[in-house]
XYZ file of C-alpha atoms in Angstrom:
585
model
C 51.889 49.707 8.454
C 54.850 49.734 6.041
C 58.518 49.883 7.172
C 61.152 49.940 4.146
C 59.060 48.138 1.671
C 57.929 45.451 4.009
C 54.256 45.064 5.015
C 53.596 44.118 8.799
C 50.534 43.440 10.416
C 49.759 44.373 13.982
C 47.639 42.617 16.331
C 45.242 45.284 17.919
C 42.583 43.251 19.641
C 42.186 39.268 20.171
C 39.418 37.017 21.818
C 39.617 33.766 23.355
C 37.202 31.185 22.173
C 36.465 27.744 23.478
C 33.850 25.527 21.836
C 30.559 25.261 23.175
C 29.769 23.026 26.372
C 27.940 19.728 25.179
C 24.852 20.869 27.196
C 24.440 23.923 25.910
C 23.249 22.314 22.550
C 21.874 19.568 24.285
C 19.426 22.084 26.076
C 18.306 23.532 22.941
C 17.519 19.891 21.249
C 15.667 19.234 24.054
C 13.784 22.137 24.655
C 10.438 21.088 23.410
C 10.601 17.596 24.668
C 7.854 16.414 27.406
C 10.369 15.237 29.843
C 13.726 16.403 28.923
C 16.652 15.164 30.001
C 19.563 16.811 29.588
C 23.109 15.134 30.496
C 25.330 17.791 32.627
C 28.192 17.526 29.778
C 31.219 19.815 30.238
C 32.691 18.521 26.860
C 33.347 21.304 24.696
C 32.390 20.941 21.093
C 34.773 22.293 18.476
C 34.186 25.074 16.298
C 35.514 24.728 12.470
C 35.154 27.697 10.617
C 34.110 31.750 10.648
C 31.544 33.020 8.525
C 30.153 36.392 7.951
C 26.674 37.200 8.771
C 24.159 38.289 6.147
C 22.700 41.827 6.495
C 24.502 43.164 9.249
C 24.330 46.403 10.206
C 27.206 49.021 9.281
C 29.956 50.074 11.514
C 31.248 47.102 12.562
C 31.846 43.525 10.980
C 29.539 40.404 12.277
C 31.124 36.880 12.211
C 30.113 33.361 13.466
C 32.355 30.790 14.107
C 30.425 27.511 13.032
C 30.765 23.922 14.255
C 28.480 21.031 13.497
C 27.119 17.753 15.316
C 25.184 15.316 14.207
C 22.114 17.041 15.532
C 22.786 20.592 15.230
C 25.114 23.369 14.164
C 26.229 26.339 16.845
C 29.002 28.337 17.537
C 29.623 31.805 18.748
C 28.447 35.666 17.471
C 31.202 37.867 17.365
C 31.409 41.544 16.294
C 34.711 43.372 15.147
C 35.347 46.948 15.460
C 37.412 49.425 13.977
C 36.115 52.682 15.715
C 36.419 54.332 18.166
C 38.795 51.763 19.168
C 39.704 48.138 17.686
C 37.873 45.719 19.519
C 36.739 41.977 19.089
C 33.621 41.167 21.090
C 31.994 37.635 21.779
C 28.564 38.597 22.335
C 26.324 35.433 22.251
C 26.517 31.390 21.768
C 23.904 30.146 19.097
C 22.566 26.925 18.394
C 20.393 25.667 15.194
C 18.765 22.231 15.063
C 18.246 23.081 11.322
C 21.787 23.790 10.711
C 20.804 27.622 9.830
C 23.342 30.047 10.372
C 22.284 33.389 12.412
C 21.389 36.347 9.729
C 20.160 39.999 10.690
C 16.746 40.883 9.335
C 14.289 43.827 10.058
C 11.451 42.090 12.422
C 10.394 44.610 14.418
C 9.406 47.518 12.031
C 9.442 45.198 8.668
C 6.971 47.968 6.790
C 10.037 50.351 7.063
C 12.161 49.575 4.227
C 15.390 51.261 6.191
C 14.486 50.308 9.311
C 16.628 48.502 11.730
C 17.770 45.176 11.592
C 17.911 42.519 14.309
C 20.143 39.202 14.781
C 17.724 35.900 14.430
C 18.696 32.794 15.316
C 16.437 29.796 14.025
C 16.416 27.200 17.020
C 13.256 25.451 15.134
C 12.866 21.524 15.352
C 10.330 19.749 13.591
C 6.820 21.668 13.599
C 7.906 23.895 16.135
C 8.853 27.258 14.945
C 11.343 28.650 17.333
C 13.510 31.959 16.818
C 15.642 33.832 18.969
C 15.247 37.575 17.894
C 18.259 39.908 19.521
C 18.045 43.835 19.110
C 21.464 45.842 19.018
C 21.801 48.133 21.782
C 24.523 49.970 23.003
C 23.242 50.333 26.780
C 24.706 48.044 29.495
C 27.037 45.297 29.282
C 25.488 43.301 26.558
C 24.764 44.854 23.277
C 22.649 42.223 22.064
C 19.152 42.004 23.873
C 17.059 39.306 23.159
C 13.078 39.865 23.006
C 11.332 37.704 25.391
C 7.542 36.773 25.980
C 8.058 37.623 29.754
C 4.551 38.873 30.882
C 3.974 42.681 31.594
C 1.955 43.767 34.367
C -1.464 45.964 34.315
C -2.631 44.980 30.966
C -6.227 43.250 30.175
C -6.799 39.464 29.875
C -6.303 39.170 26.198
C -2.387 39.883 26.722
C -2.212 36.766 28.938
C -4.069 34.552 26.644
C -1.921 35.699 23.639
C 1.017 35.119 25.581
C -0.105 31.267 26.811
C -1.010 30.703 23.289
C 2.298 31.958 22.124
C 4.168 29.611 24.571
C 2.921 26.333 23.165
C 3.375 27.438 19.233
C -0.248 28.941 18.350
C 1.317 31.619 17.054
C -1.248 32.625 14.679
C -3.997 32.461 17.648
C -1.693 34.484 19.739
C -1.546 37.328 17.211
C -5.385 37.191 16.720
C -5.873 38.067 20.674
C -3.055 40.640 20.540
C -4.879 42.353 17.482
C -7.985 42.423 19.593
C -6.226 43.673 22.468
C -4.957 46.738 20.481
C -8.295 47.155 18.891
C -9.709 47.245 22.562
C -6.794 49.608 23.645
C -7.289 51.575 20.418
C -10.848 52.567 21.210
C -10.034 53.483 24.986
C -7.472 55.768 23.472
C -4.967 53.863 25.665
C -1.146 53.703 24.532
C 0.110 50.464 23.368
C 3.537 49.793 25.717
C 6.614 49.487 23.711
C 7.890 45.865 25.001
C 4.176 44.976 24.117
C 4.441 46.239 20.335
C 7.907 44.570 20.526
C 6.385 41.108 21.808
C 3.478 41.266 19.015
C 6.307 41.993 16.198
C 7.980 38.585 17.625
C 4.827 36.459 17.667
C 3.924 38.112 14.435
C 7.251 36.861 12.793
C 6.491 33.040 14.144
C 2.978 32.944 12.953
C 4.164 33.885 9.515
C 7.052 31.107 9.741
C 4.487 28.563 10.848
C 1.920 29.303 7.718
C 4.951 29.028 5.754
C 6.058 25.616 7.285
C 2.075 24.311 6.190
C 3.266 25.521 2.458
C 6.601 23.943 2.426
C 4.976 20.661 3.709
C 2.486 19.708 1.211
C 4.512 16.933 -0.379
C 4.684 15.149 2.827
C 1.154 14.295 3.912
C 1.750 13.286 7.467
C 3.820 16.486 8.043
C 1.031 18.864 6.419
C -1.450 17.280 8.844
C 0.508 17.936 11.878
C 1.656 21.456 10.512
C -1.977 22.051 9.920
C -2.619 21.336 13.805
C 0.529 23.214 14.964
C -1.208 26.548 13.788
C -4.722 25.663 15.536
C -6.334 24.429 12.020
C -7.618 21.528 13.873
C -10.534 20.922 11.556
C -8.571 21.154 8.258
C -5.680 18.809 9.856
C -8.631 15.992 10.437
C -10.224 16.606 7.296
C -6.886 15.937 5.458
C -6.017 12.826 7.672
C -9.825 11.343 6.887
C -9.472 11.694 3.271
C -7.663 8.642 2.387
C -6.104 5.474 4.394
C -3.060 6.669 3.259
C -3.161 9.978 4.523
C -4.394 8.604 7.820
C -1.412 6.271 8.030
C 0.975 9.028 7.364
C -0.886 11.543 9.902
C -0.602 8.579 12.553
C 3.109 7.987 12.149
C 3.821 11.587 11.876
C 1.680 12.274 14.779
C 4.115 9.798 17.083
C 6.610 12.176 16.572
C 5.042 15.251 17.248
C 2.492 14.179 20.006
C 4.057 16.083 22.719
C 3.922 19.574 21.190
C 0.754 18.933 19.833
C -0.841 17.910 22.837
C 0.520 21.231 24.793
C -1.432 22.851 22.018
C -4.573 21.181 22.382
C -4.473 21.449 26.295
C -3.985 25.403 26.184
C -6.587 25.676 23.214
C -9.108 23.967 25.169
C -8.937 26.918 27.871
C -10.241 29.588 25.022
C -11.894 27.287 22.446
C -14.036 24.353 23.341
C -14.988 23.301 19.734
C -15.203 19.847 19.061
C -12.656 19.638 16.261
C -10.147 20.343 19.336
C -11.268 17.562 21.397
C -11.484 15.233 18.401
C -7.749 16.062 17.270
C -6.950 15.438 21.195
C -8.572 12.002 21.116
C -6.324 11.177 18.072
C -3.501 12.185 20.036
C -4.425 10.229 23.320
C -5.369 7.060 20.471
C -2.042 7.095 19.228
C 0.099 7.570 22.408
C -2.176 5.656 24.898
C -4.821 3.586 23.183
C -8.298 3.275 22.074
C -9.606 2.773 25.821
C -7.826 6.014 27.028
C -9.051 8.054 23.879
C -12.900 6.911 24.672
C -12.304 7.689 28.401
C -11.044 10.975 27.458
C -13.786 12.122 25.052
C -16.122 10.982 28.201
C -14.337 13.737 30.194
C -14.624 16.204 27.565
C -18.140 15.308 27.101
C -17.324 15.023 23.482
C -18.187 11.118 22.978
C -20.301 11.313 19.874
C -21.134 8.857 17.104
C -19.520 11.234 15.140
C -16.296 11.423 17.036
C -16.251 7.807 17.452
C -16.640 6.859 14.107
C -13.539 9.490 13.346
C -11.462 7.978 15.933
C -12.041 4.621 14.132
C -11.322 5.714 11.134
C -8.196 7.339 11.949
C -6.471 4.280 14.150
C -4.213 3.515 11.569
C -0.781 3.677 13.383
C 1.053 0.619 11.491
C 1.938 -2.400 13.681
C 4.411 -5.384 12.754
C 1.888 -8.392 13.414
C 0.495 -9.097 9.662
C -2.238 -11.739 10.135
C -2.760 -14.122 7.111
C -4.885 -16.690 8.724
C -7.200 -17.120 11.930
C -7.681 -20.582 14.246
C -10.154 -20.599 16.533
C -12.239 -22.710 18.897
C -15.971 -22.648 18.120
C -18.675 -22.652 20.594
C -22.564 -21.751 20.219
C -24.436 -19.319 22.305
C -28.125 -18.751 22.837
C -27.813 -14.572 22.620
C -24.919 -12.329 22.349
C -24.109 -10.628 25.493
C -23.105 -6.709 25.501
C -19.333 -7.172 25.133
C -19.511 -6.921 21.094
C -17.815 -3.661 19.808
C -19.472 -3.467 16.583
C -23.014 -3.378 15.742
C -24.786 -6.728 16.178
C -27.750 -7.539 13.762
C -30.773 -9.350 13.738
C -30.238 -13.065 13.635
C -31.012 -14.395 9.987
C -33.800 -17.422 9.805
C -32.151 -20.721 10.304
C -29.052 -19.463 11.660
C -27.688 -19.894 15.073
C -24.954 -17.610 16.831
C -21.509 -18.683 17.487
C -18.431 -17.483 19.047
C -14.938 -18.130 17.766
C -12.100 -17.477 20.346
C -8.960 -16.698 18.141
C -6.326 -18.803 19.367
C -3.599 -18.609 16.596
C -2.696 -16.061 14.286
C -0.646 -17.161 11.091
C 1.785 -13.917 11.052
C 3.797 -14.101 7.761
C 5.727 -17.354 8.153
C 5.060 -17.699 11.743
C 2.316 -18.919 13.767
C 1.325 -17.183 17.043
C -0.581 -17.668 20.122
C -3.054 -15.442 21.694
C -2.810 -12.955 23.305
C -1.922 -10.690 20.557
C -0.805 -7.498 22.558
C -0.510 -5.298 19.605
C -4.182 -5.517 19.094
C -5.283 -5.126 22.838
C -6.083 -1.437 22.675
C -6.621 -0.399 19.080
C -10.090 0.544 17.771
C -12.530 -2.347 16.877
C -12.144 -1.559 12.891
C -8.440 -1.413 13.370
C -8.911 -4.824 14.586
C -11.154 -5.781 11.913
C -9.280 -4.578 9.028
C -5.592 -5.974 10.353
C -7.469 -9.504 10.469
C -8.770 -8.962 6.831
C -12.374 -9.180 7.829
C -13.068 -6.298 5.357
C -12.093 -8.537 2.373
C -13.270 -11.774 3.869
C -15.754 -11.944 6.887
C -16.207 -15.982 6.635
C -15.011 -18.891 8.390
C -15.102 -22.457 7.724
C -15.472 -25.203 10.568
C -14.074 -28.500 10.919
C -15.226 -31.344 13.535
C -14.628 -34.718 13.799
C -17.147 -37.222 12.960
C -16.523 -41.472 13.431
C -12.854 -40.741 13.879
C -12.670 -38.752 10.708
C -12.123 -34.851 10.089
C -14.795 -33.338 8.245
C -16.248 -29.967 7.108
C -18.911 -28.842 9.419
C -20.223 -25.558 7.699
C -19.517 -21.799 7.456
C -19.701 -18.942 9.647
C -20.110 -15.147 9.155
C -18.285 -12.892 11.133
C -20.569 -9.952 12.619
C -18.904 -8.566 15.281
C -15.529 -8.592 17.647
C -14.362 -8.163 21.316
C -10.808 -7.637 22.538
C -9.738 -7.786 25.594
C -6.616 -5.078 27.189
C -4.229 -7.715 26.877
C -5.336 -8.960 23.089
C -7.449 -11.681 23.241
C -9.799 -11.710 20.217
C -13.313 -12.920 20.188
C -15.536 -12.925 17.015
C -19.531 -13.081 17.013
C -20.533 -15.170 14.074
C -23.724 -16.660 12.693
C -24.165 -20.191 10.852
C -26.480 -22.890 10.194
C -28.410 -24.450 12.911
C -27.292 -27.789 11.831
C -23.734 -27.222 13.072
C -25.288 -26.082 16.655
C -26.080 -29.982 16.953
C -23.064 -31.044 15.413
C -20.568 -29.192 17.876
C -21.407 -31.284 20.993
C -20.588 -34.456 19.052
C -17.437 -33.577 17.486
C -14.494 -36.096 18.167
C -12.381 -32.768 18.306
C -12.453 -29.557 19.615
C -14.229 -27.795 16.769
C -11.663 -25.523 14.873
C -12.444 -22.535 12.615
C -10.257 -20.814 10.090
C -10.613 -18.455 7.243
C -7.654 -20.587 5.193
C -6.843 -24.084 4.386
C -7.619 -26.940 6.758
C -5.560 -29.157 8.447
C -3.584 -31.590 5.853
C -1.704 -34.838 6.038
C 2.003 -34.262 6.362
C 4.026 -35.117 3.299
C 7.303 -36.275 2.967
C 9.792 -39.170 1.610
C 8.341 -42.373 2.869
C 10.763 -44.731 4.438
C 11.187 -48.145 6.016
C 12.369 -47.632 9.816
C 14.908 -50.414 8.918
C 16.525 -48.067 6.340
C 17.208 -45.516 8.895
C 20.914 -44.820 9.649
C 21.765 -47.290 12.430
C 22.023 -44.526 15.381
C 18.998 -42.781 14.485
C 17.214 -46.062 14.363
C 18.625 -47.233 17.678
C 17.749 -43.685 19.264
C 14.170 -43.635 17.829
C 13.399 -47.408 19.141
C 14.885 -46.907 22.683
C 12.575 -43.720 22.794
C 9.275 -45.583 21.525
C 10.063 -48.741 23.970
C 10.462 -46.374 27.288
C 7.370 -44.223 26.359
C 5.451 -47.599 26.180
C 7.121 -48.483 29.457
C 5.832 -45.234 31.118
C 2.366 -46.801 30.401
C 2.776 -50.046 32.348
C 4.152 -53.334 31.307
C 5.199 -53.811 27.699
C 3.914 -57.340 25.923
C 7.223 -57.688 24.133
C 11.117 -57.570 24.988
C 13.176 -54.903 23.819
C 14.908 -57.113 21.212
C 11.216 -58.426 20.076
C 9.931 -54.808 19.630
C 13.070 -53.947 17.807
C 12.363 -56.588 15.294
C 8.636 -55.474 15.289
C 9.249 -52.135 14.093
C 11.460 -52.833 11.112
C 8.840 -52.800 8.745
C 7.050 -49.596 10.037
C 7.333 -46.518 7.568
C 8.339 -43.097 8.374
C 8.347 -39.700 6.729
C 11.564 -38.097 5.987
C 11.110 -34.135 6.109
C 12.943 -31.140 7.452
C 11.328 -30.388 11.094
C 13.520 -28.390 13.226
C 15.383 -25.886 10.702
C 19.125 -27.478 11.089
C 19.084 -28.381 7.183
C 18.968 -32.258 7.904
C 15.880 -34.706 7.124
C 13.865 -35.385 10.309
C 11.242 -38.426 11.379
C 7.742 -38.752 11.531
C 5.944 -41.530 12.634
C 2.456 -42.108 12.654
C 0.802 -45.328 14.033
C -2.690 -46.424 13.786
C -4.576 -48.369 16.874
C -3.944 -51.351 14.885
C -0.063 -51.201 15.025
C 0.021 -49.694 18.482
C -2.697 -49.794 20.804
C -2.245 -47.863 23.886
C -6.015 -47.671 25.121
C -9.442 -46.185 23.868
C -8.723 -42.891 25.501
C -5.958 -41.958 23.113
C -6.229 -40.274 19.795
C -5.015 -41.888 16.657
C -2.694 -41.753 14.874
C -0.311 -41.717 17.570
C 2.108 -39.130 16.328
C 5.900 -39.171 17.342
C 8.750 -36.470 15.782
C 12.477 -37.241 15.800
C 15.407 -35.266 14.921
C 17.833 -36.838 12.215
C 19.650 -38.064 14.966
C 16.805 -39.881 16.872
C 16.440 -37.239 19.390
C 12.466 -36.788 20.274
C 10.893 -33.803 19.319
C 6.949 -34.806 20.359
C 5.715 -37.794 21.685
C 1.862 -38.494 21.358
C 2.509 -40.820 24.821
C 4.279 -38.077 26.836
C 2.806 -34.713 25.367
C -0.234 -33.212 27.112
C -1.293 -31.682 23.984
C -3.069 -33.718 21.222
C -1.402 -33.404 18.002
C -3.294 -32.024 15.206
C -1.104 -31.327 12.616
C 2.223 -29.367 11.390
C 1.594 -25.805 10.627
C 2.925 -24.542 7.489
C 5.460 -21.779 7.498
C 9.224 -21.180 8.250
C 11.604 -24.070 10.083
C 11.529 -24.708 12.373
C 7.957 -26.231 12.006
C 5.346 -25.244 14.512
C 2.869 -27.799 15.632
C -0.673 -27.279 16.113
C -2.200 -28.928 19.361
C -5.402 -29.021 21.178
C -5.717 -29.103 25.128
C -8.031 -27.972 27.714
C -10.603 -26.415 25.062
C -8.038 -24.469 23.138
C -5.406 -24.594 20.419
C -1.911 -24.230 21.074
C 1.284 -23.486 18.832
C 4.626 -25.231 19.650
C 8.041 -25.212 17.599
C 9.412 -28.660 17.030
C 13.239 -27.848 18.309
């Protein structure tokens, strides 16, 4: 109103707004999780702005308050009316994980250009298309009435089937079921209840949005695969995943993020559709989530274990792991006939060849050497393990044995199959020349198989022990003498022993990663004889200050070699019929 040239604003109606409680937002964000954990927080999340809603019906102004968290946008729906009396109403809270502002759209009668619009709240997350649809009604206390999929009574089974399919997100299949229902009712001249028509429109809207998702994910192969599966196109999803290894890897990664939602679809779909494609996709989910053995067992339960299904699973086990093997080290034994534990096809034994088994004790993982077991591989498909070990590129191993105290090349093994324990211990079935079978029992060392370089002599700067720093020299000599005393009486006094070792040579090289040169002492039997039951040369490793790192006398393991790689250096040893790795620190 105006008074003497002054314009005044008069408050006619008001509404008090609080921010949304945090648990309201969390309940939407966790809605589609298998085991949602919503923290009951009464903390209020603030709203920062107010926005008009697009497509709003005439007769009032429709606004939304808007707040944003890291995971969603949220707020309130407001209606501002002037007639018949000024009024501001707070009608509904809203949450949108995708950050979409609510809008008005004709969902129930899209074929009518001037049909009434409904309020749409986009609650979708990932592959789950989820839209809350509210119809404007002036009856009752709440002008906005949500259209739900609550089950009506007295309708044929196809109706319940359609709602069940819709409840897990199989919207196109649900729409198809209701189409069949409507055809049946039409043939019987039975009317379609109004609420069922509304439910059909709700399902059709979601089916449309689900198909649109498939179209919008074509640039992301992993999302394309799970989007296809989300609308029940199981065969298309499997075919796309199987087109290449890159597709399969992207699919496996995307599957991890959506496995709960897709598993619900598989379970419900199997109630109506027992086709092999549904079962194979379900097995792929099991493989990604629970491992190879559970996936095999599930196929057995579904009576779907076929060579084709197992072949597909072998190709689709592509979920990346951190382990990146570059070299195998293992102990070799001969066997007469392979048993039934091997997971890949075992060929006929070639003429002049024998069977050998390699127990993989050590793998080089980039710059680190790791000992069995390898849990990352314990429940993966056999072909995945084969590829991970690099056997698809090189399935040959060299064998090192010891003859007359010298390490020599014993022959070549060809790998044909493998077995994997649940904990991740790997065995390789190989063939090799029959002469190697004879040589193995005569080897003075545990026969060592490897697909990389063999053990080499450590290299470093050669120095006389007398030229070491005095403190380090004294500590080193003291350790050596105490080790000898542990074996019995020493023929030399400590002073005489100190004089004896002055002309011994040591290698100066980094061992324990502290950026200081350390010491490696190698003694043949002529210099130090501690009995025929010892393996020579005797190896002793010391820190730069003379602190002992390894003693051939005190250690239970036999030193074989320093392994190449990052510092602190790792040591390959042999004990009790297997190879071991230990850090020098």
